[in-house]
CSV table of C-alpha atoms in Angstrom, one decimal:
chain,number,residue,atom,x,y,z
A,228,UNK,CA,80.9,-1.8,-72.7
A,229,UNK,CA,78.9,0.7,-74.8
A,230,UNK,CA,77.9,1.2,-78.4
A,231,UNK,CA,76.5,4.0,-80.6
A,232,UNK,CA,73.3,3.3,-82.4
A,233,UNK,CA,72.9,5.5,-85.5
A,234,UNK,CA,70.0,5.8,-87.8
A,235,UNK,CA,71.4,7.2,-91.0
A,236,UNK,CA,69.8,9.3,-93.7
A,237,UNK,CA,69.0,12.5,-91.7
A,238,UNK,CA,70.7,15.7,-92.9
A,239,UNK,CA,72.4,17.8,-90.3
A,240,UNK,CA,71.5,21.4,-89.5
A,241,UNK,CA,72.7,23.8,-86.8
A,242,UNK,CA,75.9,24.9,-85.1
A,243,UNK,CA,78.7,22.9,-83.4
A,244,UNK,CA,81.2,24.5,-81.0
A,245,UNK,CA,84.7,23.1,-81.5
A,246,UNK,CA,86.1,21.4,-78.4
A,247,UNK,CA,89.6,22.1,-77.1
A,248,UNK,CA,92.4,20.1,-78.8
A,249,UNK,CA,93.2,16.7,-77.5
A,250,UNK,CA,96.7,16.8,-78.8
A,251,UNK,CA,97.3,20.2,-77.2
A,252,UNK,CA,95.9,19.7,-73.8
A,253,UNK,CA,97.9,16.5,-73.1
A,254,UNK,CA,101.4,18.0,-73.4
A,255,UNK,CA,100.2,21.1,-71.5
A,256,UNK,CA,99.1,18.9,-68.6
A,257,UNK,CA,102.5,17.2,-68.6
A,258,UNK,CA,104.1,20.6,-68.6
A,259,UNK,CA,102.3,21.4,-65.3
A,260,UNK,CA,104.8,19.1,-63.6
A,261,UNK,CA,107.5,21.8,-64.2
A,262,UNK,CA,105.5,24.7,-62.6
A,263,UNK,CA,105.4,26.1,-59.2
A,264,UNK,CA,101.9,27.3,-58.1
A,265,UNK,CA,98.5,26.5,-59.4
A,266,UNK,CA,97.9,26.3,-63.2
A,267,UNK,CA,94.5,27.2,-64.5
A,268,UNK,CA,93.5,25.8,-67.8
A,269,UNK,CA,90.3,26.5,-69.8
A,270,UNK,CA,88.8,25.0,-73.0
A,271,UNK,CA,90.0,21.5,-71.9
A,272,UNK,CA,88.1,18.8,-73.8
A,273,UNK,CA,86.1,16.4,-71.6
A,274,UNK,CA,87.7,13.3,-73.1
A,275,UNK,CA,89.1,10.1,-71.6
A,276,UNK,CA,92.7,11.0,-72.5
A,277,UNK,CA,92.4,14.2,-70.5
A,278,UNK,CA,91.2,12.3,-67.5
A,279,UNK,CA,94.1,9.8,-67.9
A,280,UNK,CA,96.6,12.6,-67.8
A,281,UNK,CA,94.9,14.1,-64.7
A,282,UNK,CA,95.1,10.7,-63.0
A,283,UNK,CA,98.9,10.6,-63.8
A,284,UNK,CA,99.3,14.0,-62.2
A,285,UNK,CA,97.3,13.0,-59.1
A,286,UNK,CA,99.4,9.8,-58.8
A,287,UNK,CA,102.6,12.0,-58.8
A,288,UNK,CA,101.2,13.9,-55.9
A,289,UNK,CA,99.7,16.9,-57.7
A,290,UNK,CA,96.4,18.5,-56.6
A,291,UNK,CA,94.1,18.4,-59.6
A,292,UNK,CA,90.5,19.7,-59.8
A,293,UNK,CA,88.3,19.6,-62.9
A,294,UNK,CA,85.0,21.3,-63.5
A,295,UNK,CA,83.6,21.0,-67.0
A,296,UNK,CA,86.1,22.4,-69.5
A,297,UNK,CA,88.2,24.0,-66.7
A,298,UNK,CA,91.1,22.4,-64.8
A,299,UNK,CA,93.5,23.4,-62.1
A,300,UNK,CA,96.7,21.6,-61.3
A,301,UNK,CA,99.1,22.4,-58.5
A,302,UNK,CA,102.3,20.4,-58.9
A,303,UNK,CA,104.3,22.4,-56.3
A,304,UNK,CA,104.5,19.4,-53.8
A,305,UNK,CA,105.1,16.4,-56.1
A,306,UNK,CA,105.7,13.3,-54.0
A,307,UNK,CA,106.5,10.7,-56.6
A,308,UNK,CA,108.5,10.4,-59.8
A,309,UNK,CA,107.0,7.0,-60.8
A,310,UNK,CA,104.1,6.3,-63.2
A,311,UNK,CA,102.6,2.9,-63.1
A,312,UNK,CA,102.3,0.7,-66.2
A,313,UNK,CA,98.5,0.8,-65.8
A,314,UNK,CA,98.5,4.6,-66.1
A,315,UNK,CA,101.1,4.7,-68.9
A,316,UNK,CA,99.2,2.3,-71.1
A,317,UNK,CA,96.0,4.3,-71.0
A,318,UNK,CA,97.3,6.6,-73.8
A,319,UNK,CA,100.2,7.1,-76.2
A,320,UNK,CA,101.2,10.6,-75.1
A,321,UNK,CA,101.9,9.5,-71.6
A,322,UNK,CA,105.6,9.2,-72.8
A,323,UNK,CA,106.0,13.0,-72.7
A,324,UNK,CA,105.9,12.9,-68.9
A,325,UNK,CA,109.5,11.6,-69.3
A,326,UNK,CA,110.9,15.0,-70.3
A,327,UNK,CA,108.8,16.8,-67.7
A,328,UNK,CA,109.8,14.6,-64.8
A,329,UNK,CA,113.5,14.6,-65.7
A,330,UNK,CA,113.3,18.3,-66.0
A,331,UNK,CA,111.6,18.7,-62.6
A,332,UNK,CA,113.0,15.9,-60.4
A,333,UNK,CA,116.1,14.6,-62.3
A,334,UNK,CA,114.7,11.1,-62.4
A,335,UNK,CA,111.6,9.1,-63.3
A,336,UNK,CA,110.4,5.5,-63.7
A,337,UNK,CA,107.7,4.7,-66.3
A,338,UNK,CA,106.7,2.0,-68.8
A,339,UNK,CA,106.1,2.0,-72.5
A,340,UNK,CA,103.0,3.9,-73.5
A,341,UNK,CA,99.7,2.5,-74.8
A,342,UNK,CA,97.2,4.1,-77.2
A,343,UNK,CA,95.7,3.1,-80.5
A,344,UNK,CA,97.3,0.3,-82.5
A,345,UNK,CA,98.5,2.2,-85.6
A,346,UNK,CA,101.6,0.3,-86.3
A,347,UNK,CA,105.1,0.8,-84.9
A,348,UNK,CA,105.6,4.1,-83.0
A,349,UNK,CA,109.0,3.7,-81.4
A,350,UNK,CA,110.2,6.0,-78.7
A,351,UNK,CA,113.9,5.7,-79.6
A,352,UNK,CA,114.1,9.4,-80.5
A,353,UNK,CA,112.7,10.3,-77.1
A,354,UNK,CA,115.3,8.2,-75.3
A,355,UNK,CA,118.2,9.2,-77.5
A,356,UNK,CA,117.3,12.9,-76.9
A,357,UNK,CA,117.2,12.5,-73.1
A,358,UNK,CA,120.6,10.6,-73.1
A,359,UNK,CA,122.1,13.4,-75.2
A,360,UNK,CA,121.0,15.9,-72.6
A,361,UNK,CA,122.7,13.9,-69.8
A,362,UNK,CA,120.0,11.4,-68.9
A,363,UNK,CA,121.0,7.9,-67.9
A,364,UNK,CA,118.3,5.5,-69.1
A,365,UNK,CA,117.8,1.7,-68.7
A,366,UNK,CA,115.1,-0.5,-70.0
A,367,UNK,CA,114.4,-3.8,-68.2
A,368,UNK,CA,111.3,-5.8,-69.1
A,369,UNK,CA,109.4,-2.8,-70.4
A,370,UNK,CA,110.2,-0.6,-67.4
A,371,UNK,CA,112.2,2.5,-68.2
A,372,UNK,CA,114.3,4.0,-65.4
A,373,UNK,CA,115.7,7.5,-66.0
A,374,UNK,CA,118.0,9.7,-64.0
A,375,UNK,CA,120.1,12.8,-64.6
A,376,UNK,CA,122.5,13.0,-61.6
A,377,UNK,CA,124.3,16.0,-62.9
A,378,UNK,CA,121.2,17.7,-64.2
A,379,UNK,CA,120.1,18.0,-67.8
A,380,UNK,CA,122.3,20.0,-70.2
A,381,UNK,CA,121.1,21.9,-73.3
A,382,UNK,CA,122.4,20.6,-76.6
A,383,UNK,CA,121.6,20.4,-80.3
A,384,UNK,CA,119.1,17.8,-81.6
A,385,UNK,CA,118.6,17.0,-85.2
A,386,UNK,CA,115.5,14.8,-85.5
A,387,UNK,CA,115.5,12.2,-88.2
A,388,UNK,CA,111.7,12.8,-88.5
A,389,UNK,CA,109.7,15.8,-87.3
A,390,UNK,CA,108.0,13.7,-84.5
A,391,UNK,CA,105.5,15.7,-82.5
A,392,UNK,CA,106.0,13.6,-79.3
A,393,UNK,CA,109.8,13.8,-79.5
A,394,UNK,CA,109.7,17.5,-80.1
A,395,UNK,CA,107.4,18.0,-77.1
A,396,UNK,CA,109.6,15.8,-74.9
A,397,UNK,CA,112.7,17.7,-75.7
A,398,UNK,CA,111.0,21.0,-75.1
A,399,UNK,CA,109.8,19.9,-71.7
A,400,UNK,CA,113.2,18.6,-70.7
A,401,UNK,CA,115.0,21.7,-72.1
A,402,UNK,CA,113.1,24.6,-70.5
A,403,UNK,CA,114.8,24.2,-67.2
A,404,UNK,CA,118.0,22.5,-68.4
A,405,UNK,CA,121.4,24.3,-68.2
A,406,UNK,CA,122.2,26.2,-71.4
A,407,UNK,CA,120.7,26.4,-74.8
A,408,UNK,CA,118.9,23.6,-76.7
A,409,UNK,CA,118.3,23.7,-80.4
A,410,UNK,CA,115.8,21.3,-82.1
A,411,UNK,CA,116.3,21.0,-85.9
A,412,UNK,CA,113.7,19.4,-88.1
A,413,UNK,CA,111.2,20.0,-85.2
A,414,UNK,CA,107.5,19.3,-85.6
A,415,UNK,CA,105.5,22.4,-86.7
A,416,UNK,CA,102.0,21.4,-85.6
A,417,UNK,CA,99.7,24.0,-83.9
A,418,UNK,CA,99.8,21.9,-80.8
A,419,UNK,CA,103.6,22.5,-80.6
A,420,UNK,CA,102.9,26.2,-80.7
A,421,UNK,CA,100.3,25.8,-78.0
A,422,UNK,CA,102.8,24.1,-75.7
A,423,UNK,CA,105.4,26.7,-76.4
A,424,UNK,CA,102.8,29.5,-75.6
A,425,UNK,CA,102.0,27.8,-72.3
A,426,UNK,CA,105.7,27.4,-71.4
A,427,UNK,CA,106.4,31.0,-72.3
A,428,UNK,CA,103.5,32.1,-70.1
A,429,UNK,CA,105.3,30.2,-67.3
A,430,UNK,CA,108.6,32.0,-67.8
A,431,UNK,CA,110.3,29.7,-70.4
A,432,UNK,CA,112.5,31.2,-73.1
A,433,UNK,CA,111.4,29.6,-76.4
A,434,UNK,CA,111.6,30.8,-80.0
A,435,UNK,CA,111.1,29.4,-83.4
A,436,UNK,CA,108.0,27.2,-82.7
A,437,UNK,CA,105.9,26.7,-85.8
A,438,UNK,CA,109.1,26.4,-87.9
A,439,UNK,CA,111.6,23.7,-88.3
A,440,UNK,CA,114.1,25.1,-85.8
A,441,UNK,CA,113.2,25.7,-82.1
A,442,UNK,CA,115.6,27.4,-79.7
A,443,UNK,CA,115.2,27.1,-76.0
A,444,UNK,CA,117.3,28.9,-73.3
A,445,UNK,CA,117.0,27.1,-70.0
A,446,UNK,CA,115.7,29.0,-67.0
A,447,UNK,CA,116.0,28.2,-63.3
A,448,UNK,CA,112.3,27.5,-62.7
A,449,UNK,CA,108.8,27.9,-64.2
A,450,UNK,CA,105.9,29.6,-62.4
A,451,UNK,CA,102.2,29.1,-63.1
A,452,UNK,CA,100.7,31.9,-65.1
A,453,UNK,CA,98.6,34.5,-63.3
A,454,UNK,CA,95.8,34.1,-65.8
A,455,UNK,CA,94.0,31.0,-67.1
A,456,UNK,CA,95.6,29.5,-70.2
A,457,UNK,CA,93.3,28.6,-73.0
A,458,UNK,CA,93.8,25.4,-75.0
A,459,UNK,CA,93.5,25.8,-78.8
A,460,UNK,CA,90.5,24.4,-80.8
A,461,UNK,CA,90.8,20.8,-82.0
A,462,UNK,CA,91.4,20.8,-85.7
A,463,UNK,CA,90.7,17.1,-86.1
A,464,UNK,CA,87.4,17.3,-84.2
A,465,UNK,CA,86.4,20.2,-86.5
A,466,UNK,CA,87.3,18.1,-89.6
A,467,UNK,CA,85.3,15.3,-88.2
A,468,UNK,CA,82.1,17.3,-87.9
A,469,UNK,CA,82.7,18.8,-91.4
A,470,UNK,CA,82.9,15.2,-92.6
A,471,UNK,CA,79.7,14.3,-90.8
A,472,UNK,CA,77.9,17.0,-92.8
A,473,UNK,CA,79.5,15.8,-96.0
A,474,UNK,CA,78.3,12.3,-95.3
A,475,UNK,CA,74.7,13.1,-94.1
A,476,UNK,CA,74.1,16.3,-96.1
A,477,UNK,CA,72.6,19.5,-94.9
A,478,UNK,CA,74.4,22.5,-93.5
A,479,UNK,CA,76.5,23.1,-90.4
A,480,UNK,CA,78.3,26.0,-88.9
A,481,UNK,CA,81.5,24.9,-87.1
A,482,UNK,CA,82.3,27.6,-84.6
A,483,UNK,CA,85.6,28.6,-83.0
A,484,UNK,CA,87.7,26.1,-85.0
A,485,UNK,CA,90.9,27.9,-86.1
A,486,UNK,CA,90.4,27.5,-89.9
A,487,UNK,CA,94.1,28.3,-90.5
A,488,UNK,CA,94.9,25.0,-88.9
A,489,UNK,CA,92.8,23.2,-91.6
A,490,UNK,CA,94.3,24.6,-94.8
A,491,UNK,CA,95.3,21.2,-96.0
A,492,UNK,CA,91.9,19.6,-95.3
A,493,UNK,CA,89.3,22.2,-96.5
A,494,UNK,CA,90.2,21.9,-100.2
A,495,UNK,CA,89.3,18.3,-100.2
A,496,UNK,CA,85.7,19.1,-99.1
A,497,UNK,CA,85.5,21.7,-101.9
A,498,UNK,CA,86.8,19.3,-104.5
A,499,UNK,CA,84.2,16.8,-103.3
A,500,UNK,CA,81.4,19.4,-104.1
A,501,UNK,CA,80.7,20.8,-100.6
A,502,UNK,CA,80.2,24.5,-100.4
A,503,UNK,CA,82.4,26.1,-97.8
A,504,UNK,CA,82.6,29.5,-96.4
A,505,UNK,CA,85.3,30.6,-93.8
A,506,UNK,CA,84.7,33.7,-91.8
A,507,UNK,CA,86.7,34.6,-88.7
A,508,UNK,CA,87.1,31.5,-86.5
A,509,UNK,CA,84.1,29.7,-88.1
A,510,UNK,CA,83.5,27.4,-91.1
A,511,UNK,CA,80.1,27.0,-92.8
A,512,UNK,CA,79.6,23.8,-94.8
A,513,UNK,CA,76.6,22.9,-97.1
A,514,UNK,CA,76.2,19.6,-99.0
A,515,UNK,CA,73.4,18.7,-101.3
A,516,UNK,CA,73.4,16.0,-104.0
A,517,UNK,CA,76.1,13.4,-104.6
A,518,UNK,CA,79.8,14.1,-103.9
A,519,UNK,CA,82.6,14.0,-106.4
A,520,UNK,CA,85.9,12.2,-106.0
A,521,UNK,CA,88.9,14.3,-104.8
A,522,UNK,CA,92.5,14.5,-105.9
A,523,UNK,CA,94.9,12.0,-104.5
A,524,UNK,CA,95.2,12.5,-100.8
A,525,UNK,CA,98.7,12.0,-99.3
A,526,UNK,CA,99.2,12.2,-95.5
A,527,UNK,CA,102.1,14.3,-94.5
A,528,UNK,CA,103.5,16.1,-91.4
A,529,UNK,CA,102.1,19.5,-90.8
A,530,UNK,CA,101.3,21.7,-92.7
A,531,UNK,CA,100.5,18.7,-95.0
A,532,UNK,CA,97.3,16.6,-94.9
A,533,UNK,CA,97.1,15.2,-91.4
A,534,UNK,CA,97.1,11.4,-90.9
A,535,UNK,CA,94.4,11.8,-88.2
A,536,UNK,CA,92.0,13.1,-90.9
A,537,UNK,CA,92.7,10.3,-93.4
A,538,UNK,CA,90.0,7.9,-92.2
A,539,UNK,CA,87.6,10.8,-91.5
A,540,UNK,CA,87.8,12.1,-95.0
A,541,UNK,CA,87.6,8.6,-96.5
A,542,UNK,CA,84.0,8.2,-95.1
A,543,UNK,CA,82.3,10.7,-97.3
A,544,UNK,CA,84.4,9.9,-100.4
A,545,UNK,CA,83.1,6.3,-100.2
A,546,UNK,CA,79.9,7.6,-101.9
A,547,UNK,CA,81.5,10.2,-104.2
A,548,UNK,CA,81.3,9.8,-108.0
A,549,UNK,CA,84.6,8.6,-109.3
A,550,UNK,CA,87.7,7.3,-107.6
A,551,UNK,CA,89.9,8.8,-104.9
A,552,UNK,CA,93.4,7.5,-104.0
A,553,UNK,CA,94.7,7.7,-100.5
A,554,UNK,CA,98.5,7.4,-99.7
A,555,UNK,CA,99.3,6.9,-96.0
A,556,UNK,CA,102.8,8.1,-95.3
A,557,UNK,CA,102.8,8.3,-91.5
A,558,UNK,CA,101.6,5.1,-90.0
A,559,UNK,CA,101.7,1.5,-91.3
A,560,UNK,CA,98.5,0.3,-89.8
A,561,UNK,CA,96.0,3.1,-90.5
A,562,UNK,CA,93.5,1.4,-92.9
A,563,UNK,CA,91.9,-0.8,-90.2
A,564,UNK,CA,88.6,1.1,-90.7
A,565,UNK,CA,88.3,0.0,-94.3
A,566,UNK,CA,86.9,-3.5,-93.6
A,567,UNK,CA,83.9,-2.0,-91.7
A,568,UNK,CA,83.3,0.6,-94.4
A,569,UNK,CA,83.3,-2.2,-97.0
A,570,UNK,CA,80.7,-4.1,-94.9
A,571,UNK,CA,78.6,-0.9,-95.3
A,572,UNK,CA,78.9,-1.3,-99.1
A,573,UNK,CA,82.0,0.8,-99.8
A,574,UNK,CA,84.4,-0.3,-102.6
A,575,UNK,CA,87.9,0.1,-101.1
A,576,UNK,CA,91.0,-1.7,-102.1
A,577,UNK,CA,93.8,-1.2,-99.6
A,578,UNK,CA,97.3,-2.6,-99.9
A,579,UNK,CA,100.4,-1.2,-98.1
A,580,UNK,CA,100.4,2.6,-98.1
A,581,UNK,CA,97.7,2.9,-100.7
A,582,UNK,CA,93.9,2.7,-100.6
A,583,UNK,CA,91.8,3.1,-103.7
A,584,UNK,CA,88.2,4.3,-103.0
A,585,UNK,CA,85.7,3.9,-105.8
A,586,UNK,CA,82.5,5.7,-105.0
A,587,UNK,CA,79.2,3.7,-104.7
A,588,UNK,CA,75.7,5.2,-104.8
A,589,UNK,CA,75.0,4.6,-101.1
A,590,UNK,CA,76.1,2.9,-97.9
A,591,UNK,CA,74.0,0.7,-95.7
A,592,UNK,CA,73.9,0.4,-91.9
A,593,UNK,CA,75.9,-2.4,-90.3
A,594,UNK,CA,77.3,-3.7,-87.0
A,595,UNK,CA,80.9,-2.7,-86.6
A,596,UNK,CA,83.6,-2.1,-84.0
A,597,UNK,CA,85.8,1.0,-83.9
A,598,UNK,CA,89.4,-0.2,-84.6
A,599,UNK,CA,91.0,3.0,-83.1
A,600,UNK,CA,90.1,6.6,-82.3
A,601,UNK,CA,89.9,8.2,-85.8
A,602,UNK,CA,88.7,5.0,-87.5
A,603,UNK,CA,85.8,4.9,-85.0
A,604,UNK,CA,85.0,8.6,-85.9
A,605,UNK,CA,85.0,7.6,-89.6
A,606,UNK,CA,82.5,4.9,-88.9
A,607,UNK,CA,80.2,7.4,-87.2
A,608,UNK,CA,80.5,9.8,-90.1
A,609,UNK,CA,79.7,7.0,-92.6
A,610,UNK,CA,76.8,5.7,-90.5
A,611,UNK,CA,75.1,9.2,-90.5
A,612,UNK,CA,74.8,9.0,-94.3
A,613,UNK,CA,74.1,5.3,-94.6
A,614,UNK,CA,70.6,3.8,-95.2
A,615,UNK,CA,69.3,2.0,-92.1
A,616,UNK,CA,70.7,1.5,-88.6
A,617,UNK,CA,74.3,1.0,-87.6
A,618,UNK,CA,75.7,-0.2,-84.3
A,619,UNK,CA,79.3,0.9,-83.5
A,620,UNK,CA,81.0,-0.7,-80.5
A,621,UNK,CA,84.4,0.1,-79.2
A,622,UNK,CA,83.2,3.5,-78.1
A,623,UNK,CA,86.0,3.8,-75.6
A,624,UNK,CA,88.3,4.6,-78.5
A,625,UNK,CA,86.0,7.4,-79.7
A,626,UNK,CA,85.8,8.8,-76.2
A,627,UNK,CA,89.6,9.2,-76.2
A,628,UNK,CA,89.2,12.2,-78.5
A,629,UNK,CA,85.6,13.4,-78.7
A,630,UNK,CA,83.4,15.1,-76.1
A,631,UNK,CA,80.1,13.2,-76.0
A,632,UNK,CA,80.0,12.8,-79.7
A,633,UNK,CA,76.4,11.6,-79.6
A,634,UNK,CA,75.3,14.7,-77.7
A,635,UNK,CA,77.0,17.0,-80.2
A,636,UNK,CA,75.5,15.3,-83.2
A,637,UNK,CA,72.0,15.0,-81.7
A,638,UNK,CA,71.9,18.7,-81.2
A,639,UNK,CA,72.5,19.1,-85.0
A,640,UNK,CA,69.6,16.7,-85.8
A,641,UNK,CA,71.4,13.4,-86.0
A,642,UNK,CA,69.6,10.2,-84.8
A,643,UNK,CA,72.3,8.8,-82.6
A,644,UNK,CA,72.2,7.4,-79.1
A,645,UNK,CA,74.6,5.6,-76.7
A,646,UNK,CA,73.5,2.3,-75.3
A,647,UNK,CA,75.1,-0.4,-73.1
A,648,UNK,CA,76.0,-3.5,-75.0
A,649,UNK,CA,74.2,-6.6,-74.0
A,650,UNK,CA,76.3,-9.4,-72.7
A,651,UNK,CA,76.2,-12.6,-74.8
């Protein structure tokens, strides 16, 4: 086990290049299952979830090679349609291999996915959609067996909630299904558009992504693109490093970060008193002096304020003058980071969907454990601005979504290092 040791109180200065998006590369990797030929991907983030997806592809019989932020995958000769429970539980988004495998082989066996404990995240919409397209699905003792003996058939889906995962699974199942598929109340996230762009580059017929209605006309097969496909920038990683600067002070230039994907987040930094300048694909942030409280922050589906940024923005607002109210509308269990922030001196009262953050003059270093991916990132942000030294364990959660976060922040002047935890 490892921990991050952070000495707070040092302002940040410099430039940070935005990594490829975690939530975009994972469905694209699943989509490789559908392609003949070798897929070349670039700007793939070097994170543990990416490696977990690559292991699933390898276990299915694909030839996968990685080199830095580049990856190649040749799924032409898949030899298996089963994913072990061990591999499935490594991450939440492993469930999207269901649609890809059913679309490619007409059958698959997998288990319920793992990932961060953020409260109930049922996969009923995924299973219902596959059944509606002709899939026969049984669930015994947590093992899900799927088959489509007559092939998948296009149909109309009206999602009760614009679920990103369900939208992706239906897209993957539909691109090679017979006939037309319509997804109403589809998720609109940039990562959905990235997946659609990749599938189109492989020969799929998709329209409407980025809106609430996606239309897919099934094709006979997909073929790997001739050119390397580039993964979009990670909007949550960009928000995290902006928050690091808001917590620690100083000035940072976040490069290649797709500011248009952050339109719900950037106003919060400005309300808090940070100076922002957006030019091209870059965002400049400057913070000096005490922050101010922001307007009520309500998490919503895209293009609203992202639930993944809730904990990350809470960290700097812990020391803002005034009171900020957070309302979490997506997940039930997304305030698990607040106990650690309170141990650092924050004044947070959380109950149900609401957290009331009353700013304090300063935070203090502490020993804490990352409760999940974004909660762990929030603790890193807070520790950078706190007085004294913090030790944050549970780094495996943070590694799921961030490329060597200590290296990135050290290059910007932070005093942060990774150490092995000593056994008791």
